[in-house]
mmCIF file of C-alpha atoms in Angstrom:
data_model
loop_
_atom_site.group_PDB
_atom_site.id
_atom_site.type_symbol
_atom_site.label_atom_id
_atom_site.label_comp_id
_atom_site.label_asym_id
_atom_site.label_seq_id
_atom_site.Cartn_x
_atom_site.Cartn_y
_atom_site.Cartn_z
ATOM 1 C CA LEU Y 1 0.000 0.000 0.000
ATOM 2 C CA ARG Y 2 2.824 2.378 0.864
ATOM 3 C CA THR Y 3 4.558 1.689 -2.449
ATOM 4 C CA LYS Y 4 1.367 2.475 -4.341
ATOM 5 C CA ARG Y 5 0.866 5.673 -2.345
ATOM 6 C CA GLU Y 6 4.439 6.753 -3.044
ATOM 7 C CA ALA Y 7 3.987 5.988 -6.760
ATOM 8 C CA ASP Y 8 0.801 8.077 -6.861
ATOM 9 C CA LEU Y 9 2.561 10.983 -5.153
ATOM 10 C CA ASN Y 10 5.478 10.739 -7.592
ATOM 11 C CA ARG Y 11 3.092 10.833 -10.560
ATOM 12 C CA ARG Y 12 1.643 14.078 -9.217
ATOM 13 C CA LYS Y 13 5.005 15.623 -8.363
ATOM 14 C CA LEU Y 14 6.492 18.305 -10.589
ATOM 15 C CA VAL Y 15 10.120 19.358 -10.850
ATOM 16 C CA THR Y 16 11.131 22.981 -11.249
ATOM 17 C CA LEU Y 17 11.621 24.367 -14.736
ATOM 18 C CA ALA Y 18 15.358 24.630 -14.072
ATOM 19 C CA GLU Y 19 15.472 20.954 -13.070
ATOM 20 C CA ALA Y 20 13.414 19.965 -16.115
ATOM 21 C CA ARG Y 21 15.787 21.817 -18.443
ATOM 22 C CA ALA Y 22 18.779 20.191 -16.760
ATOM 23 C CA ASN Y 23 17.121 16.826 -17.476
ATOM 24 C CA ALA Y 24 16.392 17.559 -21.156
ATOM 25 C CA LEU Y 25 16.801 14.869 -23.791
ATOM 26 C CA SER Y 26 20.401 14.921 -24.982
ATOM 27 C CA LEU Y 27 20.911 13.845 -28.595
ATOM 28 C CA ASP Y 28 24.246 13.345 -30.347
ATOM 29 C CA PHE Y 29 23.944 15.688 -33.332
ATOM 30 C CA GLN Y 30 27.496 14.830 -34.387
ATOM 31 C CA LYS Y 31 26.579 11.175 -34.768
ATOM 32 C CA ILE Y 32 23.409 11.808 -36.778
ATOM 33 C CA LYS Y 33 24.098 15.039 -38.632
ATOM 34 C CA PRO Y 34 21.126 17.179 -39.665
ATOM 35 C CA VAL Y 35 20.151 17.219 -43.341
ATOM 36 C CA ALA Y 36 19.843 20.585 -45.096
ATOM 37 C CA PRO Y 37 16.628 21.078 -47.102
ATOM 38 C CA VAL Y 38 16.974 20.472 -50.845
ATOM 39 C CA LYS Y 39 14.623 23.414 -51.412
ATOM 40 C CA PRO Y 40 14.717 25.760 -48.404
ATOM 41 C CA GLY Y 41 12.376 28.690 -47.883
ATOM 42 C CA LEU Y 42 8.658 29.145 -48.543
ATOM 43 C CA HIS Y 43 6.632 26.916 -50.873
ATOM 44 C CA VAL Y 44 3.015 27.711 -51.749
ATOM 45 C CA PHE Y 45 0.653 25.093 -53.185
ATOM 46 C CA GLU Y 46 -2.439 26.333 -55.021
ATOM 47 C CA ASN Y 47 -5.413 24.242 -56.144
ATOM 48 C CA ILE Y 48 -4.120 20.913 -54.828
ATOM 49 C CA ASP Y 49 -5.767 18.005 -56.660
ATOM 50 C CA LEU Y 50 -8.484 16.545 -54.398
ATOM 51 C CA SER Y 51 -8.440 13.283 -56.333
ATOM 52 C CA GLU Y 52 -4.821 12.873 -55.245
ATOM 53 C CA LEU Y 53 -5.607 13.763 -51.642
ATOM 54 C CA ARG Y 54 -8.371 11.156 -51.372
ATOM 55 C CA ASN Y 55 -5.673 8.466 -51.574
ATOM 56 C CA PHE Y 56 -4.278 9.771 -48.269
ATOM 57 C CA ILE Y 57 -7.544 9.785 -46.323
ATOM 58 C CA ASP Y 58 -7.639 7.966 -42.991
ATOM 59 C CA TRP Y 59 -11.288 6.927 -42.789
ATOM 60 C CA THR Y 60 -11.272 5.671 -39.198
ATOM 61 C CA PRO Y 61 -11.783 9.133 -37.589
ATOM 62 C CA PHE Y 62 -14.600 9.756 -40.093
ATOM 63 C CA PHE Y 63 -16.636 6.978 -38.463
ATOM 64 C CA HIS Y 64 -15.763 8.299 -34.992
ATOM 65 C CA THR Y 65 -17.335 11.623 -36.039
ATOM 66 C CA TRP Y 66 -20.604 9.710 -36.320
ATOM 67 C CA ARG Y 67 -19.932 7.970 -32.975
ATOM 68 C CA MET Y 68 -19.254 4.652 -34.623
ATOM 69 C CA GLN Y 69 -16.418 2.784 -32.942
ATOM 70 C CA GLY Y 70 -14.081 0.628 -34.995
ATOM 71 C CA THR Y 71 -11.300 0.939 -37.514
ATOM 72 C CA TYR Y 72 -11.485 1.147 -41.286
ATOM 73 C CA PRO Y 73 -11.994 -1.178 -43.139
ATOM 74 C CA ALA Y 74 -12.644 -3.756 -40.375
ATOM 75 C CA ILE Y 75 -15.704 -1.800 -39.262
ATOM 76 C CA PHE Y 76 -17.580 -3.065 -42.324
ATOM 77 C CA GLN Y 77 -17.385 -6.588 -40.896
ATOM 78 C CA ASN Y 78 -19.068 -5.579 -37.650
ATOM 79 C CA PRO Y 79 -22.482 -7.307 -37.655
ATOM 80 C CA ASP Y 80 -24.140 -4.381 -35.878
ATOM 81 C CA ALA Y 81 -22.351 -1.280 -37.192
ATOM 82 C CA GLY Y 82 -21.187 -2.667 -40.542
ATOM 83 C CA PRO Y 83 -24.221 -1.922 -42.743
ATOM 84 C CA GLU Y 84 -24.568 1.651 -41.446
ATOM 85 C CA ALA Y 85 -20.808 2.230 -41.759
ATOM 86 C CA ARG Y 86 -20.921 1.046 -45.380
ATOM 87 C CA ARG Y 87 -23.809 3.398 -46.147
ATOM 88 C CA LEU Y 88 -21.968 6.350 -44.614
ATOM 89 C CA PHE Y 89 -18.788 5.463 -46.477
ATOM 90 C CA ASP Y 90 -20.604 5.190 -49.809
ATOM 91 C CA ASP Y 91 -22.418 8.498 -49.222
ATOM 92 C CA ALA Y 92 -19.155 10.226 -48.323
ATOM 93 C CA ASN Y 93 -17.415 8.944 -51.437
ATOM 94 C CA SER Y 94 -20.338 9.886 -53.640
ATOM 95 C CA LEU Y 95 -20.167 13.408 -52.200
ATOM 96 C CA LEU Y 96 -16.401 13.412 -52.706
ATOM 97 C CA ASP Y 97 -16.889 12.445 -56.361
ATOM 98 C CA ASP Y 98 -19.181 15.458 -56.765
ATOM 99 C CA MET Y 99 -16.743 17.763 -54.978
ATOM 100 C CA ILE Y 100 -13.956 16.744 -57.341
ATOM 101 C CA ALA Y 101 -16.094 16.880 -60.494
ATOM 102 C CA ASN Y 102 -17.648 20.262 -59.646
ATOM 103 C CA LYS Y 103 -14.560 21.734 -57.952
ATOM 104 C CA SER Y 104 -16.744 22.632 -54.972
ATOM 105 C CA LEU Y 105 -13.799 22.673 -52.566
ATOM 106 C CA GLN Y 106 -10.311 24.095 -52.872
ATOM 107 C CA ALA Y 107 -7.195 22.832 -51.116
ATOM 108 C CA LYS Y 108 -4.201 25.106 -50.524
ATOM 109 C CA ALA Y 109 -1.026 24.898 -48.461
ATOM 110 C CA VAL Y 110 2.159 26.692 -47.527
ATOM 111 C CA VAL Y 111 5.394 25.132 -46.247
ATOM 112 C CA GLY Y 112 8.461 26.825 -44.788
ATOM 113 C CA LEU Y 113 11.830 25.095 -44.314
ATOM 114 C CA PHE Y 114 14.487 27.156 -42.575
ATOM 115 C CA ALA Y 115 17.852 27.120 -40.871
ATOM 116 C CA ALA Y 116 17.111 26.695 -37.186
ATOM 117 C CA ALA Y 117 18.600 26.212 -33.738
ATOM 118 C CA THR Y 118 17.417 26.010 -30.160
ATOM 119 C CA ASP Y 119 18.139 28.560 -27.458
ATOM 120 C CA ASN Y 120 16.993 27.224 -24.086
ATOM 121 C CA ASP Y 121 13.386 26.259 -24.919
ATOM 122 C CA ASP Y 122 13.019 28.641 -27.871
ATOM 123 C CA LEU Y 123 13.136 27.401 -31.455
ATOM 124 C CA VAL Y 124 14.934 30.055 -33.506
ATOM 125 C CA PHE Y 125 14.376 30.296 -37.261
ATOM 126 C CA PHE Y 126 16.981 32.158 -39.341
ATOM 127 C CA GLU Y 127 16.702 33.960 -42.683
ATOM 128 C CA ASP Y 128 19.521 31.914 -44.235
ATOM 129 C CA ASP Y 129 22.446 29.621 -43.502
ATOM 130 C CA GLN Y 130 24.532 32.533 -42.247
ATOM 131 C CA ARG Y 131 22.354 32.256 -39.120
ATOM 132 C CA VAL Y 132 22.671 35.911 -38.194
ATOM 133 C CA ALA Y 133 19.258 37.456 -38.873
ATOM 134 C CA GLU Y 134 16.369 35.799 -37.026
ATOM 135 C CA LEU Y 135 13.100 35.166 -38.849
ATOM 136 C CA ALA Y 136 11.248 34.140 -35.723
ATOM 137 C CA ARG Y 137 11.777 32.939 -32.169
ATOM 138 C CA ILE Y 138 9.113 30.463 -31.051
ATOM 139 C CA PRO Y 139 8.759 29.585 -27.337
ATOM 140 C CA PHE Y 140 8.071 25.897 -26.645
ATOM 141 C CA LEU Y 141 7.038 24.118 -23.457
ATOM 142 C CA ARG Y 142 8.814 21.357 -21.511
ATOM 143 C CA GLN Y 143 7.568 18.438 -19.421
ATOM 144 C CA GLN Y 144 7.871 19.011 -15.682
ATOM 145 C CA ARG Y 145 6.682 15.646 -14.408
ATOM 146 C CA TYR Y 146 8.914 13.893 -11.913
ATOM 147 C CA SER Y 147 10.385 10.551 -12.992
ATOM 148 C CA ALA Y 148 11.829 8.214 -10.405
ATOM 149 C CA SER Y 149 13.715 6.437 -13.190
ATOM 150 C CA GLY Y 150 15.213 9.677 -14.489
ATOM 151 C CA ARG Y 151 13.390 9.780 -17.830
ATOM 152 C CA ALA Y 152 14.131 12.961 -19.740
ATOM 153 C CA ASN Y 153 11.781 15.920 -19.451
ATOM 154 C CA LEU Y 154 10.992 16.396 -23.111
ATOM 155 C CA SER Y 155 10.436 19.474 -25.236
ATOM 156 C CA LEU Y 156 10.083 19.532 -29.013
ATOM 157 C CA VAL Y 157 13.139 21.773 -29.171
ATOM 158 C CA ASP Y 158 15.248 18.810 -28.010
ATOM 159 C CA PHE Y 159 15.051 17.452 -31.569
ATOM 160 C CA VAL Y 160 16.948 20.467 -32.985
ATOM 161 C CA ALA Y 161 20.637 21.203 -32.346
ATOM 162 C CA PRO Y 162 21.389 23.950 -29.792
ATOM 163 C CA GLN Y 163 22.627 27.303 -31.057
ATOM 164 C CA ASP Y 164 25.946 26.968 -29.231
ATOM 165 C CA ALA Y 165 26.671 23.473 -30.591
ATOM 166 C CA GLY Y 166 28.062 24.775 -33.884
ATOM 167 C CA ILE Y 167 26.047 22.213 -35.852
ATOM 168 C CA PRO Y 168 23.806 23.638 -38.614
ATOM 169 C CA ASP Y 169 20.297 22.300 -38.175
ATOM 170 C CA TYR Y 170 16.888 22.945 -39.724
ATOM 171 C CA ALA Y 171 13.192 22.904 -38.892
ATOM 172 C CA GLY Y 172 9.984 23.796 -40.651
ATOM 173 C CA ALA Y 173 6.328 24.671 -40.443
ATOM 174 C CA PHE Y 174 3.210 24.232 -42.546
ATOM 175 C CA ALA Y 175 -0.432 25.184 -42.859
ATOM 176 C CA CYS Y 176 -2.971 23.639 -45.189
ATOM 177 C CA THR Y 177 -6.695 23.661 -45.798
ATOM 178 C CA ALA Y 178 -9.164 21.638 -47.811
ATOM 179 C CA GLY Y 179 -12.108 23.634 -46.529
ATOM 180 C CA LEU Y 180 -12.279 26.547 -48.943
ATOM 181 C CA GLY Y 181 -15.897 26.379 -50.108
ATOM 182 C CA ALA Y 182 -17.037 23.853 -47.471
ATOM 183 C CA ALA Y 183 -19.047 26.345 -45.394
ATOM 184 C CA GLU Y 184 -20.910 27.604 -48.467
ATOM 185 C CA MET Y 185 -21.625 24.074 -49.658
ATOM 186 C CA SER Y 186 -22.863 23.038 -46.217
ATOM 187 C CA GLU Y 187 -25.140 26.087 -45.979
ATOM 188 C CA GLN Y 188 -26.679 25.252 -49.353
ATOM 189 C CA PHE Y 189 -27.642 21.795 -48.080
ATOM 190 C CA LYS Y 190 -29.014 23.305 -44.866
ATOM 191 C CA ALA Y 191 -31.106 25.796 -46.826
ATOM 192 C CA ALA Y 192 -32.518 22.865 -48.806
ATOM 193 C CA GLY Y 193 -33.423 21.094 -45.555
ATOM 194 C CA ASP Y 194 -30.766 18.385 -45.936
ATOM 195 C CA ASP Y 195 -28.951 18.482 -42.589
ATOM 196 C CA TYR Y 196 -27.386 15.069 -43.184
ATOM 197 C CA GLN Y 197 -25.528 16.216 -46.305
ATOM 198 C CA ALA Y 198 -24.615 19.488 -44.566
ATOM 199 C CA ILE Y 199 -22.847 17.556 -41.805
ATOM 200 C CA LEU Y 200 -21.349 15.126 -44.301
ATOM 201 C CA VAL Y 201 -19.701 17.997 -46.196
ATOM 202 C CA LYS Y 202 -17.880 19.121 -43.055
ATOM 203 C CA ALA Y 203 -16.856 15.576 -42.138
ATOM 204 C CA VAL Y 204 -15.430 14.892 -45.608
ATOM 205 C CA ALA Y 205 -13.667 18.281 -45.698
ATOM 206 C CA ASP Y 206 -12.034 17.491 -42.326
ATOM 207 C CA ARG Y 207 -10.740 14.182 -43.682
ATOM 208 C CA LEU Y 208 -9.401 15.919 -46.805
ATOM 209 C CA ALA Y 209 -7.569 18.493 -44.666
ATOM 210 C CA GLU Y 210 -5.832 15.749 -42.671
ATOM 211 C CA ALA Y 211 -5.073 13.953 -45.935
ATOM 212 C CA CYS Y 212 -3.569 17.163 -47.279
ATOM 213 C CA ALA Y 213 -1.287 17.419 -44.232
ATOM 214 C CA GLU Y 214 -0.163 13.819 -44.804
ATOM 215 C CA TRP Y 215 0.367 14.398 -48.548
ATOM 216 C CA LEU Y 216 2.346 17.546 -47.778
ATOM 217 C CA HIS Y 217 4.556 15.829 -45.199
ATOM 218 C CA LEU Y 218 5.362 13.086 -47.703
ATOM 219 C CA LYS Y 219 6.406 15.720 -50.256
ATOM 220 C CA VAL Y 220 8.561 17.423 -47.626
ATOM 221 C CA ARG Y 221 10.298 14.223 -46.478
ATOM 222 C CA ARG Y 222 11.085 12.958 -49.969
ATOM 223 C CA GLN Y 223 11.511 16.107 -52.064
ATOM 224 C CA LEU Y 224 11.525 19.573 -50.486
ATOM 225 C CA TRP Y 225 13.570 18.722 -47.400
ATOM 226 C CA GLY Y 226 14.637 15.392 -48.816
ATOM 227 C CA TYR Y 227 15.920 13.839 -45.591
ATOM 228 C CA ALA Y 228 14.158 10.570 -46.487
ATOM 229 C CA PRO Y 229 14.388 10.394 -50.311
ATOM 230 C CA ASP Y 230 14.487 6.592 -50.278
ATOM 231 C CA GLU Y 231 11.460 6.160 -48.027
ATOM 232 C CA SER Y 232 9.598 3.054 -49.123
ATOM 233 C CA ASP Y 233 6.340 3.371 -51.035
ATOM 234 C CA THR Y 234 4.984 0.697 -48.696
ATOM 235 C CA THR Y 235 5.435 2.981 -45.664
ATOM 236 C CA ASP Y 236 2.308 2.910 -43.499
ATOM 237 C CA LEU Y 237 1.285 6.573 -43.626
ATOM 238 C CA ILE Y 238 -1.798 6.086 -41.465
ATOM 239 C CA ALA Y 239 0.356 4.634 -38.676
ATOM 240 C CA GLU Y 240 2.918 7.423 -39.273
ATOM 241 C CA ASP Y 241 5.602 4.794 -39.797
ATOM 242 C CA TYR Y 242 8.192 7.212 -41.158
ATOM 243 C CA GLN Y 243 10.994 9.512 -40.033
ATOM 244 C CA GLY Y 244 10.040 12.930 -38.714
ATOM 245 C CA ILE Y 245 6.990 14.419 -37.003
ATOM 246 C CA ARG Y 246 4.519 17.261 -37.641
ATOM 247 C CA PRO Y 247 3.101 18.258 -34.223
ATOM 248 C CA ALA Y 248 0.280 20.798 -34.305
ATOM 249 C CA PRO Y 249 -0.258 23.663 -31.839
ATOM 250 C CA GLY Y 250 -3.044 22.649 -29.487
ATOM 251 C CA TYR Y 251 -2.024 18.987 -29.371
ATOM 252 C CA PRO Y 252 -0.222 17.257 -26.447
ATOM 253 C CA ALA Y 253 3.416 18.007 -27.397
ATOM 254 C CA CYS Y 254 2.687 21.729 -27.913
ATOM 255 C CA PRO Y 255 -0.701 22.313 -26.263
ATOM 256 C CA ASP Y 256 -0.782 26.102 -26.606
ATOM 257 C CA HIS Y 257 -2.996 27.313 -29.481
ATOM 258 C CA PHE Y 258 -1.419 30.764 -29.035
ATOM 259 C CA ALA Y 259 1.643 29.496 -30.963
ATOM 260 C CA LYS Y 260 -0.443 29.506 -34.153
ATOM 261 C CA LYS Y 261 -0.056 33.282 -34.230
ATOM 262 C CA ALA Y 262 3.708 32.957 -34.603
ATOM 263 C CA LEU Y 263 3.342 30.115 -37.105
ATOM 264 C CA PHE Y 264 0.923 32.131 -39.251
ATOM 265 C CA ALA Y 265 3.251 35.158 -39.189
ATOM 266 C CA LEU Y 266 6.297 33.040 -40.078
ATOM 267 C CA LEU Y 267 4.628 31.549 -43.168
ATOM 268 C CA GLY Y 268 2.385 34.438 -44.204
ATOM 269 C CA VAL Y 269 -0.441 31.911 -43.977
ATOM 270 C CA GLU Y 270 -3.327 34.304 -44.473
ATOM 271 C CA ASN Y 271 -1.916 35.789 -47.686
ATOM 272 C CA ASN Y 272 -0.673 32.464 -49.048
ATOM 273 C CA THR Y 273 -3.685 30.250 -48.326
ATOM 274 C CA GLY Y 274 -6.685 32.353 -47.302
ATOM 275 C CA LEU Y 275 -6.632 30.703 -43.868
ATOM 276 C CA THR Y 276 -7.361 32.994 -40.907
ATOM 277 C CA LEU Y 277 -7.313 32.763 -37.111
ATOM 278 C CA THR Y 278 -10.147 33.638 -34.752
ATOM 279 C CA GLU Y 279 -9.527 35.412 -31.439
ATOM 280 C CA SER Y 280 -9.292 31.992 -29.784
ATOM 281 C CA CYS Y 281 -6.775 30.887 -32.454
ATOM 282 C CA ALA Y 282 -9.172 28.471 -34.134
ATOM 283 C CA MET Y 283 -8.471 28.172 -37.846
ATOM 284 C CA GLU Y 284 -10.999 29.188 -40.478
ATOM 285 C CA PRO Y 285 -11.970 27.304 -42.572
ATOM 286 C CA ALA Y 286 -12.305 24.670 -39.855
ATOM 287 C CA ALA Y 287 -11.082 21.927 -42.219
ATOM 288 C CA SER Y 288 -7.470 23.017 -41.837
ATOM 289 C CA VAL Y 289 -4.249 21.760 -40.250
ATOM 290 C CA SER Y 290 -1.081 23.571 -39.215
ATOM 291 C CA GLY Y 291 2.049 22.512 -37.397
ATOM 292 C CA TRP Y 292 5.808 22.229 -37.101
ATOM 293 C CA TYR Y 293 8.242 19.934 -38.907
ATOM 294 C CA PHE Y 294 11.041 18.091 -37.084
ATOM 295 C CA SER Y 295 13.221 15.652 -39.027
ATOM 296 C CA HIS Y 296 15.507 13.996 -36.466
ATOM 297 C CA PRO Y 297 15.213 10.166 -36.523
ATOM 298 C CA GLU Y 298 14.458 10.160 -32.795
ATOM 299 C CA ALA Y 299 11.761 12.852 -33.013
ATOM 300 C CA ARG Y 300 8.531 11.525 -31.568
ATOM 301 C CA TYR Y 301 5.172 12.619 -30.219
ATOM 302 C CA PHE Y 302 4.572 12.947 -26.487
ATOM 303 C CA GLY Y 303 2.445 14.875 -24.014
ATOM 304 C CA ILE Y 304 3.665 17.924 -22.082
ATOM 305 C CA GLY Y 305 1.351 17.192 -19.154
ATOM 306 C CA ARG Y 306 0.986 19.455 -16.133
ATOM 307 C CA LEU Y 307 2.939 22.698 -15.860
ATOM 308 C CA GLY Y 308 4.261 24.535 -12.816
ATOM 309 C CA LYS Y 309 3.788 28.240 -12.097
ATOM 310 C CA ASP Y 310 7.476 28.873 -12.798
ATOM 311 C CA GLN Y 311 7.137 27.643 -16.384
ATOM 312 C CA VAL Y 312 3.923 29.597 -16.965
ATOM 313 C CA ALA Y 313 5.720 32.774 -15.835
ATOM 314 C CA ASP Y 314 8.749 31.989 -17.994
ATOM 315 C CA TYR Y 315 6.571 31.174 -21.010
ATOM 316 C CA ALA Y 316 4.611 34.412 -20.597
ATOM 317 C CA ARG Y 317 7.852 36.401 -20.562
ATOM 318 C CA ARG Y 318 9.161 34.660 -23.682
ATOM 319 C CA CYS Y 319 5.836 35.148 -25.509
ATOM 320 C CA GLY Y 320 5.612 38.794 -24.497
ATOM 321 C CA ILE Y 321 2.233 38.364 -22.794
ATOM 322 C CA SER Y 322 1.001 38.626 -19.209
ATOM 323 C CA GLU Y 323 1.037 35.649 -16.847
ATOM 324 C CA GLU Y 324 -2.729 35.928 -16.668
ATOM 325 C CA GLU Y 325 -3.050 35.574 -20.444
ATOM 326 C CA ALA Y 326 -0.524 32.727 -20.518
ATOM 327 C CA SER Y 327 -2.552 30.942 -17.824
ATOM 328 C CA ARG Y 328 -5.671 31.237 -19.974
ATOM 329 C CA TRP Y 329 -3.948 29.710 -22.996
ATOM 330 C CA LEU Y 330 -2.424 26.941 -20.868
ATOM 331 C CA ALA Y 331 -5.454 26.360 -18.619
ATOM 332 C CA ALA Y 332 -5.803 22.668 -19.486
ATOM 333 C CA ASN Y 333 -2.208 22.002 -18.402
ATOM 334 C CA LEU Y 334 -2.007 24.046 -15.205
ATOM 335 C CA ASP Y 335 -1.021 22.124 -12.099
#
């Protein structure tokens, strides 16, 4: 009983930010040297072919939208949910056929690949390989959970070489949408009294946006950045069985939606894609995805978890906002 109580207390315990930084993940950037992008800088993609994106759709979350549990395509074999899942799938693909034929939706994207380095828990983007002029300085968060076994307190910046290491490294960012026209199309169905099709439009557009992010990441890995040019065509994209990650602001590894403001400014997202941010940093159109690119072979997804007051104060200072505002953005992670 005592051991269990101690384990529970340890799970709840936080280390200071200074201790967490001292226990950061330490990678050998000399052993695995960073790869420079083949085509650095900004890349804008207009009128992305939806028929190409449909090949990248992960249909499992589509069924979850309709509160149907199971994975695609196994869900079709479920004796209870199978027939309804098949009907939904056929309706979605029929709608998708119409979207492609009538060009009802537009997909656009922008990618930025830049020289980069880390400075404490900031990710610094530079204008060029001279690494003198800064394009942007993005504050990231770090795990503060206590680990009896000494596991590293992770931050996404750990996957990029430190500024004082003298090793040229790189990082990137992206934003994409497949929702241009979705709201109008959905409203037309609503006006005609067809709420089912109105909801279906949004669900299909969401799947296309995620497919666009996957399609874009593939292009980055193999061509634009080119750190994995020989990646196998049999790579399981749905399972993300490939090198590199694309964490999105608002998700566990970087839970602060506020970071989208810096990402949008870095890439000129609004001008390059038509995507905008609301006051709460939600993206419009809703069928959109944005995030960061990290290429290191050991880069992986994780959760930041609970944060101490010292990190909230430090993060507020680095973001140039008040502690009160920082606490609002980080409310779900406050200890």
